[in-house]
Every structure is written in structure tokens, then in C-alpha cells.
Amino acid sequence: MRTRPFGPLDRSLPVIGLGTWQLERDDRAAAIAAIHRGVELGMTHVDTAEMYGSGHVEELLGEALAGRRDQVFLASKVLPEHGSRAGVIAACEASLRRLRTDHLDLYLLHWRGEHPLADTVAGFEALVAAGKIAAWGVSNFAADDLDELRAVADAGRITCNQVLYHLGERTIEHAVIPWCERHGVAVVAYSPLGAGDFPSPRSAGGRALAEVAAAYGATAYQVALAFLVRTPAVFAIPKAARRAHVEDDAGAGELELSAADVARLDAAFPRGRWRGLPTL
Ligand code: NAP
């Protein structure tokens, strides 16, 4: 598994991590076994949120990570309605209880809400000072939101922006990735496999993917992930509740596409025009 520095952190993370949205709907024992396999394969960036299964996914992770907490970089997210200074602190403490841990490695604002960003940042910084989180970031922020955030955060404090990014949805390439590159902020690609809407092998894009994959002895899913993490600032967190899927996704962390193959996929899955930041 390739690793690289994660935004301003003095720490490298795997290019491919583990997402957990809707994991409460899967077979629990199989999902826990899949997480264990992913961690074993180096997918140690584990992403969750208080929202997922209304806390049930954090509880499932608490069970899955018992005895393994030190092996992972654990990220969770606070809902925007909990974005006041006191709300962020209370929500984090509830997440910590469900996750059966005393600290998060990363805590994100899930999306922008009504609370002033300065209040949310004050909550994050109080949690850092108390040792309850090591770092904080945001999710679903467009470049102008990031500008506003930067005005209320000290330099080097914004760790990442987690945003929608897959072959069929490349809007963040216009402004969000360049902003993050300029400011040393990591980009975390969510729904990197299209959240269940993966290109059909019968489509033109699907055929291009299959041909590139065949040249590397890889799968189309691995090529799709490798395309996203071709950019050094970008990390991906596919969700997989099955061992075979986790193993396949981990393999993408070893795959580096040639410039010619990147150009081929770029043509098959055009970036399109800027139409505002998409969310799921
Ligand atoms: P995704 O990772 O794009 O796709 C997940 C789907 O792909 C699952 O059905 C999974 O199946 C399947 N899959 C995974 N690997 C596969 C493989 N190698 N071959 C075939 N199928 C494969 O979708 P996502 O869950 O929306 O996004 C990933 C993570 O990003 C989430 O879990 C969450 O942590 C995060 N996220 C964040 C936000 C946000 O607003 N910040 C929004 C959405 C998602 P199985 O599960 O059956 O294995």
C-alpha cells in the first residue's frame, strides 16, 4: 500500500482507506471481518461519521477496532447542526464513547451549516487542546467556503476537505483540488466508486476501463481508484463490506497508471464544465 503525507500532518497515510457509510445494513460479522482484512492490508485510514446509521456504524467500528485502535487513523464527522463550539465538543464525546476510544485522529465538519465557521473551529481547537482529537478538517466545502474557513483558522490547521470524486464526477478538479494543493490541504475522495453507480462494462467508459485494467492485470475498480489518487494531494476511501472487495480495493494502492492511460481515461470520462460543487 502506497502512503504519502496527509495535508499538513507530520504523518503519512495510505492512498486507499476504508469508508463505512451504510455499513450497518451489511452482514455485521462479514463487515467486521472486512475491516480487519483492510487494516491488515494497510487501509488504515478509517472514515466514519456520527450520522452513519445514527451512531450504529460508530458502535460497529468500536467493536471492530477493539484491540486494533493503535493500528488505524480514525476519522469521524460532526453534523452541521452540532457545529457550535459546545455542540462540537458534545458530539465528539458521544462519538468517542460509541467508538470506544479516547481520541480521534481526525474530526471533520460533515458539511457547512448555519453555525459560524469560527465557532466550529473554536470547538475543534478546544478538542485538540484536550487531546480528544489530533487534527480537524471539513467536508463538502467549495473553494469559496475554504477561503472563508481560512480566514478564521490559523495557518496549517485545516487538514483535509472530503469531497465527492469519482470517474463520472470530476468537478472538484476545477477549483477544489487546486485550492487544496495551494494551501497544503489533503483532498479525500468520497464515493470514489460512484456509490453503487460504477460504469457498466458495456458503456464506452466501461470498455476503456476494462482495456486499461487488462494491461496491468488489474480490475476496473482498481483502475478507477488509481485514476483518482494519481494526484499527490488526493486520497480515496472506498466502502466495502465484503472481504473480496476490500482486497481488490487495497490492490489499487499499488497501481500507478502511465500518463498515456491517464490520458485515455481522461478522454473516456470527461471532466465536464464547472456547475458548482456536487454532493451526494
Ligand atoms: P463507494 O465507496 O463509491 O462505493 C461503495 C460500493 O462499492 C459498495 O456497494 C461496495 O460493495 C462496492 N465496492 C467496493 N469495492 C468494490 C470492488 N472492488 N468491486 C466491486 N464493488 C465494490 O461509495 P460510498 O460508500 O458512498 O463512499 C465511500 C465512503 O465515503 C463512505 O462509506 C463514507 O465513509 C464516505 N462518504 C462521505 C460523504 C460525505 O458527505 N463526507 C458522502 C458519502 C460517502 P460492498 O459494500 O458490498 O462490498
XYZ file of C-alpha atoms and ligand atoms in Angstrom:
328
model
C 0.000 0.000 0.000
C 1.479 3.347 -1.038
C 1.434 6.044 1.629
C 2.105 9.766 1.396
C 1.987 12.855 3.630
C -1.569 13.813 4.540
C -2.006 17.575 4.181
C -0.092 19.454 6.889
C 0.172 16.421 9.194
C 3.506 15.050 10.183
C 2.191 11.647 9.222
C 1.757 9.623 6.030
C -1.487 7.850 5.220
C -2.403 5.104 2.740
C -3.697 6.366 -0.600
C -6.646 3.970 -0.197
C -8.566 3.888 3.097
C -11.872 2.464 4.284
C -15.284 4.155 4.076
C -18.142 2.992 6.327
C -21.355 4.726 5.180
C -24.351 2.338 5.319
C -22.206 -0.425 6.802
C -24.956 -1.044 9.361
C -27.037 -2.517 6.514
C -24.492 -5.231 5.754
C -23.929 -8.553 7.449
C -22.266 -7.451 10.701
C -19.765 -10.289 11.104
C -18.724 -10.094 7.448
C -18.380 -6.302 7.645
C -16.181 -6.540 10.747
C -14.055 -9.233 9.077
C -13.726 -6.987 6.011
C -12.499 -4.096 8.185
C -9.951 -6.387 9.842
C -8.717 -7.535 6.424
C -8.491 -3.941 5.184
C -6.430 -2.848 8.170
C -4.187 -5.885 7.672
C -3.657 -4.780 4.049
C -2.708 -1.255 5.097
C -6.065 0.533 4.581
C -5.596 2.152 7.949
C -7.420 5.440 7.268
C -10.897 4.547 8.558
C -13.642 7.092 7.875
C -16.950 7.296 9.714
C -19.478 9.859 10.974
C -21.979 10.340 13.792
C -24.627 10.401 11.055
C -23.920 6.890 9.734
C -26.700 4.592 10.900
C -27.485 7.271 13.542
C -24.434 6.177 15.553
C -24.690 2.446 14.801
C -21.728 2.475 12.420
C -19.507 4.110 15.056
C -20.633 1.394 17.500
C -19.842 -1.307 14.956
C -16.394 0.233 14.459
C -15.867 0.386 18.222
C -16.374 -3.366 18.232
C -14.276 -3.952 15.099
C -11.342 -1.862 16.294
C -11.152 -3.228 19.839
C -7.507 -4.189 20.293
C -6.622 -2.581 16.948
C -7.148 1.100 17.717
C -3.426 1.888 17.536
C -3.178 0.444 14.036
C -5.638 2.897 12.462
C -6.024 6.580 11.690
C -9.613 7.089 12.818
C -11.691 9.906 11.323
C -15.269 10.879 12.217
C -17.566 13.774 11.357
C -19.810 16.139 13.233
C -23.211 17.057 11.795
C -23.590 20.744 10.877
C -26.409 21.227 13.407
C -23.865 20.362 16.124
C -21.426 22.952 14.740
C -21.454 25.407 17.681
C -18.393 25.384 19.988
C -20.245 23.435 22.698
C -22.087 21.284 20.154
C -18.862 20.103 18.503
C -17.405 19.118 21.874
C -20.527 17.222 22.990
C -20.876 15.444 19.625
C -17.216 14.383 19.700
C -17.547 12.990 23.216
C -20.561 10.931 22.114
C -18.627 9.639 19.081
C -15.684 8.691 21.295
C -17.990 6.681 23.569
C -19.541 4.820 20.625
C -16.121 4.213 19.076
C -14.738 3.030 22.447
C -11.693 5.252 22.177
C -10.309 8.292 23.972
C -9.291 10.212 20.849
C -9.924 10.665 17.138
C -7.069 11.183 14.701
C -9.238 13.466 12.589
C -12.598 15.196 13.075
C -14.485 16.801 10.186
C -17.432 19.147 9.798
C -19.678 16.951 7.610
C -20.967 19.852 5.554
C -21.424 23.560 6.066
C -24.448 24.576 8.136
C -25.826 27.607 9.937
C -23.223 27.914 12.685
C -20.442 30.457 12.074
C -17.281 28.680 10.972
C -15.320 30.473 13.715
C -17.477 28.724 16.373
C -16.921 25.302 14.831
C -13.171 25.938 14.602
C -13.159 27.045 18.263
C -14.800 23.723 19.188
C -12.257 21.757 17.140
C -9.326 23.623 18.698
C -10.684 23.051 22.219
C -10.853 19.317 21.419
C -7.247 19.382 20.152
C -6.133 21.156 23.336
C -7.923 18.494 25.416
C -6.235 15.652 23.469
C -9.584 14.355 22.204
C -8.765 14.906 18.530
C -5.359 15.155 16.868
C -6.473 17.192 13.854
C -9.561 18.579 12.156
C -10.880 19.329 8.686
C -14.038 19.771 6.648
C -16.184 18.018 4.079
C -18.211 19.206 1.092
C -16.520 22.629 1.044
C -16.237 24.529 -2.240
C -13.241 26.811 -2.828
C -15.100 29.915 -1.609
C -16.123 28.075 1.601
C -12.461 27.153 2.066
C -11.493 30.823 1.656
C -13.935 31.747 4.435
C -12.640 28.954 6.633
C -9.049 30.007 6.111
C -9.938 33.494 7.348
C -10.919 32.065 10.772
C -8.327 29.270 11.129
C -4.627 29.566 11.839
C -2.258 28.591 9.043
C -1.684 24.858 8.709
C -4.718 23.873 10.805
C -7.059 22.708 8.004
C -6.042 19.098 7.446
C -8.359 17.965 4.660
C -11.501 18.526 2.652
C -13.528 15.368 1.998
C -15.472 15.697 -1.250
C -17.363 13.738 -3.898
C -14.930 12.473 -6.528
C -15.111 9.567 -8.953
C -14.556 8.949 -12.653
C -18.055 10.127 -13.504
C -17.906 13.197 -11.250
C -14.715 15.211 -11.586
C -15.992 18.695 -10.713
C -13.505 19.151 -7.847
C -10.673 19.170 -10.386
C -11.716 22.700 -11.449
C -11.161 24.614 -8.209
C -11.222 22.451 -5.068
C -8.144 20.333 -5.783
C -6.105 23.380 -6.946
C -7.140 25.286 -3.777
C -6.110 22.379 -1.559
C -2.813 21.958 -3.398
C -2.046 25.667 -2.983
C -2.734 25.545 0.755
C -1.276 22.135 1.645
C -4.675 20.609 2.463
C -5.363 16.930 1.698
C -8.306 16.005 -0.528
C -10.237 12.883 0.478
C -12.343 11.428 -2.336
C -15.678 10.090 -1.112
C -17.892 7.737 -3.120
C -14.770 7.029 -5.226
C -16.515 4.080 -6.909
C -19.654 6.080 -7.651
C -21.600 4.833 -4.600
C -23.053 1.852 -6.417
C -23.152 3.506 -9.844
C -19.971 2.101 -11.373
C -19.506 2.409 -15.164
C -21.118 -0.542 -16.918
C -18.656 -2.745 -18.860
C -20.938 -2.229 -21.881
C -20.553 1.572 -21.854
C -17.755 3.293 -23.790
C -16.132 4.357 -20.498
C -16.501 0.858 -19.082
C -14.761 -0.591 -22.135
C -11.866 1.881 -21.786
C -11.569 0.969 -18.103
C -11.533 -2.747 -18.910
C -8.828 -2.324 -21.539
C -6.587 -0.277 -19.255
C -7.191 -2.782 -16.438
C -6.258 -5.731 -18.652
C -2.912 -4.106 -19.488
C -1.978 -4.071 -15.782
C -3.594 -7.381 -14.814
C -5.828 -5.229 -12.590
C -9.586 -4.828 -12.167
C -11.676 -1.924 -13.447
C -12.355 -0.912 -9.809
C -8.637 -0.749 -9.086
C -8.027 1.396 -12.172
C -10.876 3.742 -11.192
C -9.304 4.283 -7.747
C -5.770 4.601 -9.143
C -7.007 7.324 -11.509
C -8.241 9.415 -8.543
C -5.080 9.082 -6.462
C -2.812 9.910 -9.426
C -2.744 13.425 -7.912
C -0.464 13.562 -4.830
C -2.940 15.597 -2.732
C -5.743 13.050 -3.203
C -6.635 10.022 -1.036
C -9.659 7.726 -1.545
C -11.914 5.951 0.965
C -13.970 3.293 -0.858
C -16.539 1.483 1.260
C -16.571 -2.297 1.067
C -18.369 -4.714 3.354
C -17.023 -7.812 1.597
C -13.549 -9.251 2.027
C -13.076 -9.732 -1.744
C -13.946 -6.078 -2.388
C -11.574 -4.859 0.324
C -8.758 -6.966 -1.128
C -9.473 -5.625 -4.605
C -9.551 -2.017 -3.389
C -6.307 -2.456 -1.425
C -4.625 -3.581 -4.651
C -5.343 -0.144 -6.131
C -2.891 1.242 -3.612
C -0.075 -0.454 -5.530
C -1.200 0.555 -9.010
C 0.349 3.524 -10.817
C -1.112 4.373 -14.218
C 1.043 5.584 -17.103
C 0.498 9.094 -18.451
C -0.944 7.545 -21.622
C -3.514 5.548 -19.641
C -4.444 8.574 -17.536
C -5.000 10.489 -20.804
C -7.140 7.649 -22.144
C -9.362 7.668 -19.048
C -9.463 11.465 -19.055
C -10.927 11.306 -22.569
C -13.355 8.473 -21.713
C -14.648 10.233 -18.557
C -14.509 13.954 -19.374
C -14.214 16.385 -16.502
C -17.094 18.496 -17.803
C -17.821 22.119 -17.029
C -17.916 23.759 -13.588
C -21.515 23.650 -12.287
C -20.991 24.238 -8.572
C -19.773 21.722 -6.017
C -21.759 18.467 -6.226
C -22.590 16.438 -3.117
C -24.109 13.023 -2.747
P -18.270 3.905 -2.843
O -17.108 3.619 -1.983
O -18.083 4.696 -4.071
O -18.987 2.543 -3.283
C -19.343 1.565 -2.339
C -19.969 0.397 -3.106
O -18.980 -0.198 -3.979
C -20.438 -0.714 -2.180
O -21.643 -1.198 -2.717
C -19.346 -1.764 -2.268
O -19.863 -3.078 -2.093
C -18.890 -1.587 -3.700
N -17.483 -1.977 -3.893
C -16.418 -1.589 -3.163
N -15.281 -2.106 -3.658
C -15.641 -2.858 -4.728
C -14.919 -3.639 -5.641
N -13.596 -3.743 -5.565
N -15.601 -4.285 -6.624
C -16.958 -4.169 -6.713
N -17.705 -3.410 -5.873
C -17.046 -2.767 -4.892
O -19.459 4.614 -2.025
P -19.665 5.390 -0.672
O -19.875 4.461 0.439
O -20.711 6.404 -0.961
O -18.321 6.234 -0.424
C -17.207 5.772 0.307
C -17.111 6.416 1.673
O -17.005 7.835 1.581
C -18.362 6.237 2.541
O -18.504 4.935 3.010
C -18.138 7.284 3.594
O -17.172 6.836 4.547
C -17.614 8.433 2.727
N -18.682 9.365 2.287
C -18.645 10.658 2.763
C -19.628 11.568 2.383
C -19.557 12.964 2.903
O -20.528 13.738 2.724
N -18.457 13.355 3.520
C -20.656 11.187 1.493
C -20.667 9.879 1.015
C -19.663 8.991 1.400
P -19.878 -3.866 -0.684
O -20.102 -2.870 0.396
O -20.977 -4.826 -0.851
O -18.549 -4.556 -0.513
